[in-house]
Short mmCIF file of C-alpha atoms in Angstrom, two decimals:
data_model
loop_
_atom_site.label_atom_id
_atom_site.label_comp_id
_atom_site.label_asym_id
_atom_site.label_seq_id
_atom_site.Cartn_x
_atom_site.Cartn_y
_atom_site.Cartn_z
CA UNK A 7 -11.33 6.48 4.53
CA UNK A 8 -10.36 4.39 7.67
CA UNK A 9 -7.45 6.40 9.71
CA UNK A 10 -6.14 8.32 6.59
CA UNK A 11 -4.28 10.69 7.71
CA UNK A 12 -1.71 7.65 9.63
CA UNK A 13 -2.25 5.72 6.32
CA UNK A 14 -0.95 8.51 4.10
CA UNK A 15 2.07 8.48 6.51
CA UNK A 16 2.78 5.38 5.71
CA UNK A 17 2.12 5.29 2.50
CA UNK A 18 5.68 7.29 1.80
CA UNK A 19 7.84 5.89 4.69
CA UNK A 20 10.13 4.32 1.99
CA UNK A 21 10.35 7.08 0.23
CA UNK A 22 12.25 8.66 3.42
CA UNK A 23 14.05 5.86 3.30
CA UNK A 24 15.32 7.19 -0.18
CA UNK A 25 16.15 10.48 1.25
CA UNK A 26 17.75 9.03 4.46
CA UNK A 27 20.22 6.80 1.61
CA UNK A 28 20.76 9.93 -0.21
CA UNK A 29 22.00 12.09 2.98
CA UNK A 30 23.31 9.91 4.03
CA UNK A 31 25.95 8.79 1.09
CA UNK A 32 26.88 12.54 1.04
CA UNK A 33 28.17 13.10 3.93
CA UNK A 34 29.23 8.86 4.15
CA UNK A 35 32.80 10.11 4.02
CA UNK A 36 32.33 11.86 7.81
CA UNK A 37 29.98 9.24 9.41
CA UNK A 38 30.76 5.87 8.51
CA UNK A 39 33.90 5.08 9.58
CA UNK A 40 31.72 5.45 12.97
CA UNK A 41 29.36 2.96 12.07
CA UNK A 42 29.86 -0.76 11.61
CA UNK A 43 27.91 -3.75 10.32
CA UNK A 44 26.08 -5.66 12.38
CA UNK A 45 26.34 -9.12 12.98
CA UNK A 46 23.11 -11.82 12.11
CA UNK A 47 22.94 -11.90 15.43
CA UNK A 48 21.95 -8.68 16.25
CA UNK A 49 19.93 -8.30 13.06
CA UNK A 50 17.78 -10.78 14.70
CA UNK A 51 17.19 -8.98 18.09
CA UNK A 52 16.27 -6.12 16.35
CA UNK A 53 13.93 -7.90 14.49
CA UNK A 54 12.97 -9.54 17.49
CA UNK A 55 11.88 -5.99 19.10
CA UNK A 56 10.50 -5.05 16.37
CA UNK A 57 8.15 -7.93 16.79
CA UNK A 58 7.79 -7.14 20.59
CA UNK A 59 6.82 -3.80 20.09
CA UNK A 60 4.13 -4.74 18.16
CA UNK A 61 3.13 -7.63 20.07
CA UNK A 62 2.83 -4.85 23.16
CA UNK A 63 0.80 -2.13 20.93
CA UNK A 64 -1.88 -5.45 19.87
CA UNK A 65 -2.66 -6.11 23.78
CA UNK A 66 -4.17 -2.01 24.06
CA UNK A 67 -7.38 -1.22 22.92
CA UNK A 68 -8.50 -0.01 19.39
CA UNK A 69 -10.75 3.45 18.00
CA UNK A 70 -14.63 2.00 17.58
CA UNK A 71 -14.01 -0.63 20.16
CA UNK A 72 -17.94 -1.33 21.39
CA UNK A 73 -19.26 2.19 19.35
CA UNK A 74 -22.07 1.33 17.55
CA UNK A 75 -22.92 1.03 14.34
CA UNK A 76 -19.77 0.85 12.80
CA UNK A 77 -17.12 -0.65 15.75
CA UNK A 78 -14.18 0.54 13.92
CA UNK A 79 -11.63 -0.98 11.77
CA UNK A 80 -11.72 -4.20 13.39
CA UNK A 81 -15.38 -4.57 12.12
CA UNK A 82 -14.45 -3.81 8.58
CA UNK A 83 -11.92 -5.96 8.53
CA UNK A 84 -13.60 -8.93 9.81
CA UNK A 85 -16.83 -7.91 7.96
CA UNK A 86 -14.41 -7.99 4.68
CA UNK A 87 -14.32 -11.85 6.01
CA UNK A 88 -17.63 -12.47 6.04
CA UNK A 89 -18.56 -11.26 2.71
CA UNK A 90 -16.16 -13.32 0.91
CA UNK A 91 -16.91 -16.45 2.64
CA UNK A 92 -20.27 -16.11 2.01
CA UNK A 93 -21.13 -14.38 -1.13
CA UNK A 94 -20.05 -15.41 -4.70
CA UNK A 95 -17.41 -13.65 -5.66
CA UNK A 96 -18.80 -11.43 -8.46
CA UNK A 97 -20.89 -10.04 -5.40
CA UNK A 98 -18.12 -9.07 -3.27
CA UNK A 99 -18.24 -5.60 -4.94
CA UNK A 100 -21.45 -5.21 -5.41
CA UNK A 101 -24.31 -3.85 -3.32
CA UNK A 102 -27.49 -5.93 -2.31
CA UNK A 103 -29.42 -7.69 -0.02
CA UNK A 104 -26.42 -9.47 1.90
CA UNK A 105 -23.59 -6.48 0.52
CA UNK A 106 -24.50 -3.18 2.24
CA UNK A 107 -21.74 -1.50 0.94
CA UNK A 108 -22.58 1.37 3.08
CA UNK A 109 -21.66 -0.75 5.81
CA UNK A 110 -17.73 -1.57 5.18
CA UNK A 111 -17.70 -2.62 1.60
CA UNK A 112 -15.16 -3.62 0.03
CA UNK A 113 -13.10 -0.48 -1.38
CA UNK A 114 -9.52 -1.94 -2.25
CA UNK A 115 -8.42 -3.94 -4.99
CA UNK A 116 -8.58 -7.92 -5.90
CA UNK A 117 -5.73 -9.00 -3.80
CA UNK A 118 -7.20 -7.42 -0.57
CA UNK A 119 -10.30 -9.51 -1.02
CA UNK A 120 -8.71 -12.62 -1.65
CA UNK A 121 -6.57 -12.05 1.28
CA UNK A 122 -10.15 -11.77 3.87
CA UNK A 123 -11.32 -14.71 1.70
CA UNK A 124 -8.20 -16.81 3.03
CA UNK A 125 -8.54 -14.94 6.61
CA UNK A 126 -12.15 -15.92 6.57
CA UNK A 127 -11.26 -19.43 5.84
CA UNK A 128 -8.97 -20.18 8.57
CA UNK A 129 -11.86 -17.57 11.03
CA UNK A 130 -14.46 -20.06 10.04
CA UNK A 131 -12.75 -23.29 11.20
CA UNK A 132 -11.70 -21.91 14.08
CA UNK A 133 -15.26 -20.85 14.96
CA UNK A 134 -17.99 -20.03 12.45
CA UNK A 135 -19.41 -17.24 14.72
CA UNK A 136 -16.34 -15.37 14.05
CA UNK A 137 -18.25 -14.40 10.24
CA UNK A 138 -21.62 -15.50 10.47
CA UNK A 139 -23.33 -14.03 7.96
CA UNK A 140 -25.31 -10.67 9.22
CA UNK A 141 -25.48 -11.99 12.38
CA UNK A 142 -22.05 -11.63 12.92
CA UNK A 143 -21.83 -7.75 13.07
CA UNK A 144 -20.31 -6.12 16.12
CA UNK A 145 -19.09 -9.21 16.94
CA UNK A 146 -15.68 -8.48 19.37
CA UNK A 147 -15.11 -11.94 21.00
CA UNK A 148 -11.68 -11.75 22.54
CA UNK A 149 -10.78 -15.03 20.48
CA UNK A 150 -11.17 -13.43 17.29
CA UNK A 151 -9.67 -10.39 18.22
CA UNK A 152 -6.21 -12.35 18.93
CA UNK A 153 -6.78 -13.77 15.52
CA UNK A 154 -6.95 -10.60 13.94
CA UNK A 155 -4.15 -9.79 15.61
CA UNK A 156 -1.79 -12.61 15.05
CA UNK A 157 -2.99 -12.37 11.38
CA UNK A 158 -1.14 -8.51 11.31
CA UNK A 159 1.94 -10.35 13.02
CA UNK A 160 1.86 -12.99 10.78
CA UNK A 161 1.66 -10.78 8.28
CA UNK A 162 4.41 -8.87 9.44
CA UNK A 163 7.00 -11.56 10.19
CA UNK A 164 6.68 -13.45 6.86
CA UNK A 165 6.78 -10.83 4.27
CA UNK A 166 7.06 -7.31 5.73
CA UNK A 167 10.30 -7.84 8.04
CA UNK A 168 12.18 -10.04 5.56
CA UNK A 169 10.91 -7.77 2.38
CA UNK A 170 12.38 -4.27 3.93
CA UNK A 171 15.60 -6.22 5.38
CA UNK A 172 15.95 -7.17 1.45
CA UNK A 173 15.15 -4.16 0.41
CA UNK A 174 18.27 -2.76 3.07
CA UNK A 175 21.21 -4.93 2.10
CA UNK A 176 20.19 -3.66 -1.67
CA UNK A 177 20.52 -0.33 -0.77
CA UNK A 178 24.11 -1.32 0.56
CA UNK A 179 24.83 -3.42 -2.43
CA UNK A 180 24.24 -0.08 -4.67
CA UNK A 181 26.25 2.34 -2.70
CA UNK A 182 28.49 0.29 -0.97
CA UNK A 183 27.82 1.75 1.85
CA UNK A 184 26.61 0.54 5.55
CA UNK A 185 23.15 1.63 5.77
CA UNK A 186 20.80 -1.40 6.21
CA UNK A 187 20.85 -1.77 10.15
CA UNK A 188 20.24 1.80 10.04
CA UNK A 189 17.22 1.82 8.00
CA UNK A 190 16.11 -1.54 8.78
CA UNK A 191 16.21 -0.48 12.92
CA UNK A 192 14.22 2.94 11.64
CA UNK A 193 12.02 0.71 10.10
CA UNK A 194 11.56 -1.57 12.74
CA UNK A 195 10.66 0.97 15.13
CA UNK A 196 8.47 3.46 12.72
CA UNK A 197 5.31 4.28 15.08
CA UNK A 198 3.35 5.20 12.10
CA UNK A 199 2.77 1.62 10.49
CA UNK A 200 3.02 -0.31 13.93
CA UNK A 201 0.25 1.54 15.33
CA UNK A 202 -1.93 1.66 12.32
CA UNK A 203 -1.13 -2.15 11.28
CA UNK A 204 -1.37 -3.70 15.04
CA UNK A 205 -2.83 -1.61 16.52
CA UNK A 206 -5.93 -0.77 14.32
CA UNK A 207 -6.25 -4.23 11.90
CA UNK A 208 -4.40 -2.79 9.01
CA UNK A 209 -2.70 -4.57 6.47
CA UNK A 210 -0.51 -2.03 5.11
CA UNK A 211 2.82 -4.12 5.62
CA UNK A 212 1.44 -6.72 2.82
CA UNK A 213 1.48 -4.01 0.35
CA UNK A 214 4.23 -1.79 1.71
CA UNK A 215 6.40 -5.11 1.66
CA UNK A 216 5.55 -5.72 -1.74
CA UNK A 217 6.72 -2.65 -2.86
CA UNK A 218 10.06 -2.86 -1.02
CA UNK A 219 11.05 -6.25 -2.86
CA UNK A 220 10.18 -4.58 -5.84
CA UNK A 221 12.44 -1.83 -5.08
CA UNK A 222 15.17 -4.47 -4.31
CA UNK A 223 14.53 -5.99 -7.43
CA UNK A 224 14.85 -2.76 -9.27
CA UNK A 225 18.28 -2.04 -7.37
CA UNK A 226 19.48 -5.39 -8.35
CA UNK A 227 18.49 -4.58 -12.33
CA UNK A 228 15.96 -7.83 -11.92
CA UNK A 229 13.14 -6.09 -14.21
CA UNK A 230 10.83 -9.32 -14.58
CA UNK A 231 10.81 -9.65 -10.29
CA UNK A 232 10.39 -5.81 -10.18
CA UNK A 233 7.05 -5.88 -12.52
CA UNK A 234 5.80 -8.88 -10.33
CA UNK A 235 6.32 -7.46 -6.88
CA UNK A 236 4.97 -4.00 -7.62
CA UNK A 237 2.16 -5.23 -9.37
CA UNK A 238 1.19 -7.40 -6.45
CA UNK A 239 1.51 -4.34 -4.38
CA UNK A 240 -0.67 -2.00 -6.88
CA UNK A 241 -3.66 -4.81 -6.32
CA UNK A 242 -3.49 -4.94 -2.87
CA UNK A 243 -3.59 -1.28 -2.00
CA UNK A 244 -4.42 1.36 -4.61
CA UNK A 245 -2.68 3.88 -3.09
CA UNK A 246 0.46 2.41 -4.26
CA UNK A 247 -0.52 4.24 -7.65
CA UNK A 248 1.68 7.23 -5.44
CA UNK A 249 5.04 5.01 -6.59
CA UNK A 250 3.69 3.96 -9.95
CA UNK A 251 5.21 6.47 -12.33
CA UNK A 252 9.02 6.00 -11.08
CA UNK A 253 8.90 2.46 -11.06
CA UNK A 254 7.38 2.69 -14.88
CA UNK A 255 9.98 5.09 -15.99
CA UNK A 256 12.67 3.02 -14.05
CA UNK A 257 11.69 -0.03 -16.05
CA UNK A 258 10.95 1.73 -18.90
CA UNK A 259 14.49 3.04 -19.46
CA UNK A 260 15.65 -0.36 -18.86
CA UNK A 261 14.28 -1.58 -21.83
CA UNK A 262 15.18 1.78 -24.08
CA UNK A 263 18.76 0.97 -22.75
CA UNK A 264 18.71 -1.85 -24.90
CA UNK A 265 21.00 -1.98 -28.12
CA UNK A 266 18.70 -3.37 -30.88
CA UNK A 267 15.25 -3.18 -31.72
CA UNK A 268 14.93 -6.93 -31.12
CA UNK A 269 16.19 -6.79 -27.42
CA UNK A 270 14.32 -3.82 -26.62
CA UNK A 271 11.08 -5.91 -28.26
CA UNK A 272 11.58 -8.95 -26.48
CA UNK A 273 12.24 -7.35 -22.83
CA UNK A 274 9.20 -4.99 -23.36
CA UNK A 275 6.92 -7.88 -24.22
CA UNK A 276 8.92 -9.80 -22.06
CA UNK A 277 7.45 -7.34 -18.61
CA UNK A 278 4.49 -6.71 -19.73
CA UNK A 279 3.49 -9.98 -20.33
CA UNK A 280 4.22 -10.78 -16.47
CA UNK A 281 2.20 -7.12 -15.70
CA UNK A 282 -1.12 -8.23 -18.13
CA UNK A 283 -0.86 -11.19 -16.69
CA UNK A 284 -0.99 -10.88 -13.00
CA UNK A 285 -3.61 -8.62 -13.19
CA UNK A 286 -5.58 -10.74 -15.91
CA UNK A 287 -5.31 -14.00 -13.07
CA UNK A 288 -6.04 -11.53 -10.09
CA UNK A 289 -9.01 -9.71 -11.73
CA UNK A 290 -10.78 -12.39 -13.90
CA UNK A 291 -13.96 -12.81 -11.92
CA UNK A 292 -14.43 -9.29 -12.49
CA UNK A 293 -13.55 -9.31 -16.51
CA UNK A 294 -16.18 -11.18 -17.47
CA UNK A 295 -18.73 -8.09 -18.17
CA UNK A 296 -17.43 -4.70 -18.30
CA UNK A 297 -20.68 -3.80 -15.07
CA UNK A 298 -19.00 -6.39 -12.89
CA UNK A 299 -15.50 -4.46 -14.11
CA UNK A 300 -16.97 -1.08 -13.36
CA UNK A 301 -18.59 -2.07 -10.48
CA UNK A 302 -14.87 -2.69 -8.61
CA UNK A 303 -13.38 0.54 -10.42
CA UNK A 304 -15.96 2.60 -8.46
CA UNK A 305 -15.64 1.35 -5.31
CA UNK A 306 -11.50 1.56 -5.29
CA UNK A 307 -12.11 4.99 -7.04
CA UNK A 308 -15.26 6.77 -5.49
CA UNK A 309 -14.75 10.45 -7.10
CA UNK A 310 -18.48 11.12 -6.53
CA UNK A 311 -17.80 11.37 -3.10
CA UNK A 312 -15.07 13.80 -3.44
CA UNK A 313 -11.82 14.37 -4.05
CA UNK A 314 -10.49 15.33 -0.83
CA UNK A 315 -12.28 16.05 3.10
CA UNK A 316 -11.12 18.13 5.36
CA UNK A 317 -9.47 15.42 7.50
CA UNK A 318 -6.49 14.59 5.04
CA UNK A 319 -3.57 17.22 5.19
CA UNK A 320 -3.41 17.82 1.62
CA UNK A 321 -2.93 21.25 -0.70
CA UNK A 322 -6.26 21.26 -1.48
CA UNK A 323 -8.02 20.79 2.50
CA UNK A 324 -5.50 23.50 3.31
CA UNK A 325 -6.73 25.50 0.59
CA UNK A 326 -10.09 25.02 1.16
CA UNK A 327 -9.46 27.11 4.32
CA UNK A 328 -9.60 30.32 2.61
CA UNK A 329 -10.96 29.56 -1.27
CA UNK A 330 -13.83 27.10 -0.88
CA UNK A 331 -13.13 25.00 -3.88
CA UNK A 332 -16.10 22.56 -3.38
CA UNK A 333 -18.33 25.77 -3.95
CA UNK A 334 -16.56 26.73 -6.89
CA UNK A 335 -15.96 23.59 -8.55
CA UNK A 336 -17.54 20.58 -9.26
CA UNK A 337 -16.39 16.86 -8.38
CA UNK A 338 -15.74 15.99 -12.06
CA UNK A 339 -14.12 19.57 -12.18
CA UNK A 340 -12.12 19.17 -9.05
CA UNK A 341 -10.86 15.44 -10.88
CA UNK A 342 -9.15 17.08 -13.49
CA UNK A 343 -7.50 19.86 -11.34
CA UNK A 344 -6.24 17.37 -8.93
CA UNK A 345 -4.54 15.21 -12.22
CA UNK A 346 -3.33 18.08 -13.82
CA UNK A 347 -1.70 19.45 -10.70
CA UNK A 348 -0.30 15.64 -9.79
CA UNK A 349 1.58 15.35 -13.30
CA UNK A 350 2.76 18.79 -13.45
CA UNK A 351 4.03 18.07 -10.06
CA UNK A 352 5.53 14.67 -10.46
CA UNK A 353 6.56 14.39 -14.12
CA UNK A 354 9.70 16.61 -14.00
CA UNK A 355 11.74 13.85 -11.44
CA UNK A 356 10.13 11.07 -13.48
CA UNK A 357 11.12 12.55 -17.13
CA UNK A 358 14.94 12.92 -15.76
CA UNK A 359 14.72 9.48 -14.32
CA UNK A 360 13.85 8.41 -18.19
CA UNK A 361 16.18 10.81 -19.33
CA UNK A 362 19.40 9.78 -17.27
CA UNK A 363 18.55 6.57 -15.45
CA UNK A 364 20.08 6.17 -12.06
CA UNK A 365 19.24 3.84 -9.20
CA UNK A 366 19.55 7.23 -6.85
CA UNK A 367 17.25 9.37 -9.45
CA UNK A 368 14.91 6.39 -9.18
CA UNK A 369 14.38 6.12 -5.32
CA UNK A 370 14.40 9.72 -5.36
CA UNK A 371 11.43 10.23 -7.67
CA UNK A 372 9.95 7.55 -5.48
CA UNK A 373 9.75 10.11 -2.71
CA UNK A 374 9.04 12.94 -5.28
CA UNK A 375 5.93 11.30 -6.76
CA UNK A 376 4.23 10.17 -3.41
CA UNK A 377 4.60 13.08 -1.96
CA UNK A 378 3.04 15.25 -4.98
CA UNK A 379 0.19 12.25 -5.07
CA UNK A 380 -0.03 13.19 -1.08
CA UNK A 381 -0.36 16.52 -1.44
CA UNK A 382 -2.26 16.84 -5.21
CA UNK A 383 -4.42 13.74 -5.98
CA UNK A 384 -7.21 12.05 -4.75
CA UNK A 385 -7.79 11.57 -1.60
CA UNK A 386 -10.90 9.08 -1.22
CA UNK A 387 -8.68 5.80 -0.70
#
């Protein structure tokens, strides 16, 4: 919805991170003895520039800066505050009197909201104009603006930084190779997510750094952290749905690997358990009537306002060039084209994955999977 076609970009930068591991332990034989590790030292002045570069990009301005009646990102995400300061929580979803949710509602999962609610928390003591309620829209002080932005930083230094340097040194561990300053530098330096994420009010690296301790997890065969992590990630950002099937399979063979019934039984129950549960504690608000329950799973999955627009570089925009689907097909129609086409597309690497587990096959069908989601599913989020 909000800058998707950056977004979507990010959404599979670790899944070139996969390919770059896979090229690059091919031909490790010519190119490493070239390379050599780098010291904590200069781990940390990477990081540091990573940080800098960032820091620069917040100081510019942002899209919808001062354009009425929307003003941008910024305004949803510090409208997204003042909803869930001020409304009960069962509302936070839900359209009324002090919800327009034509005006920046709330469209991503549990996790998202709680995060405002703790943003809005710290806004309001700081100064309650930041999110008063209604009277607060279009507000662009230049105080809260350097809040947003130190929250992205924040955000960035405690769990994104430290979650893909993790995610690095397991990539090492599993090839014993010498890749993570490589990747981790990439990373660092990827335009995509710094301009989105600081310069825009994005939160992508909460999610995205989610999913990359889950991936370490997975690399280092801990199952329990791996469910955890990725779930965390799922209810944050739905679009992390792109890396759900390989990281299903991946644990799913895990527990198949097992050599009795009884072990396979207890680490199943075991997973899911931790899976039911952090979404049971994240979601209960909503749980209590299956309206209030619905009422989130439309706005995180809108398919009545279509499947795809022209603005997201998918199969089906592209297609729309010279067949025009929506003429042809309905929305409900155009749902089960774009699910058909996304399994058909994505179970084949998943299936082999279950088939002959590997921690390659796995971060391969990582990059398989998102980009068939990119290029087949939905694309409302």
């Amino acid at each position: 919805m909000k800058a998707k076609n950056s977004i979507y970009n990010i959404r599979i930068l670790m899944d070139s991170l996969a390919l770059l591991s896979f090229r690059c332990k091919i031909f490790k034989s010519y190119t490493m003895s070239s390379w050599r590790c780098y010291t904590k030292a200069e781990l940390l002045a990477i990081m540091c520039v990573g940080m800098a570069i960032r820091s620069i990009i917040s100081l510019h301005p942002f899209s919808g800066f001062g354009v009425p009646p929307m003003f941008g990102d910024y305004e949803a995400q510090r409208h997204w505050q003042e909803v869930t300061i001020h409304l009960n929580i069962n509302q936070w979803y839900r359209n009324g009197t002090h919800n327009d949710l034509l005006y920046w509602g709330l469209d991503y999962p549990p996790l998202t909201a709680y995060h405002s609610y703790l943003m809005g928390k710290v806004a309001q003591s700081l100064d309650p104009r930041f999110i008063a309620l209604h009277t607060s829209r279009g507000f662009e002080s230049k105080e809260h603006k350097s809040f947003m932005r130190l929250t992205v930083l924040a955000a960035d230094f405690l769990i994104y930084l430290p979650a893909i340097l993790s995610m690095c040194i397991c990539i090492d561990s599993s090839y014993t190779s010498k890749l993570s300053q490589i990747i981790f530098t990439l990373t660092m330096i990827y335009p995509g997510q710094i301009l989105i994420d600081n310069g825009h009010f994005q939160y992508n690296n909460i999610s995205l750094g989610m999913a990359a301790l889950a991936i370490a997890a997975a690399l280092r065969e801990k199952y329990s952290l791996t469910a955890f992590f990725f779930t965390l990630a799922l209810n944050y950002k739905q679009m992390e749905l792109y890396h759900s099937l390989p990281f299903f399979v991946f644990i799913l063979g895990s527990c198949l690997a097992q050599r009795s019934f009884l072990s396979f039984a207890i680490k199943f129950i075991l997973i899911a358990t931790i899976v039911l549960s952090t979404f049971g504690l994240l979601w209960h608000p909503w749980l209590r009537s299956l309206k209030d329950f619905m009422e989130v799973i439309s706005r995180l999955f809108p398919v009545n306002r279509g499947v795809f627009e022209d603005k997201v570089a998918s199969f089906w925009c592209s297609m729309n060039i010279i067949f025009k689907l929506k003429k042809y097909f309905s929305n409900h129609h155009m749902a089960l084209i774009c699910l058909g086409t996304t399994l058909f597309a994505s179970l084949p690497t998943n299936l082999a994955v279950l088939h002959r587990r590997s921690q390659l096959g796995f971060l391969l069908s990582l990059f398989n999977t998102a980009a068939s989601f990119f290029l087949f599913s939905y694309q409302f989020c």
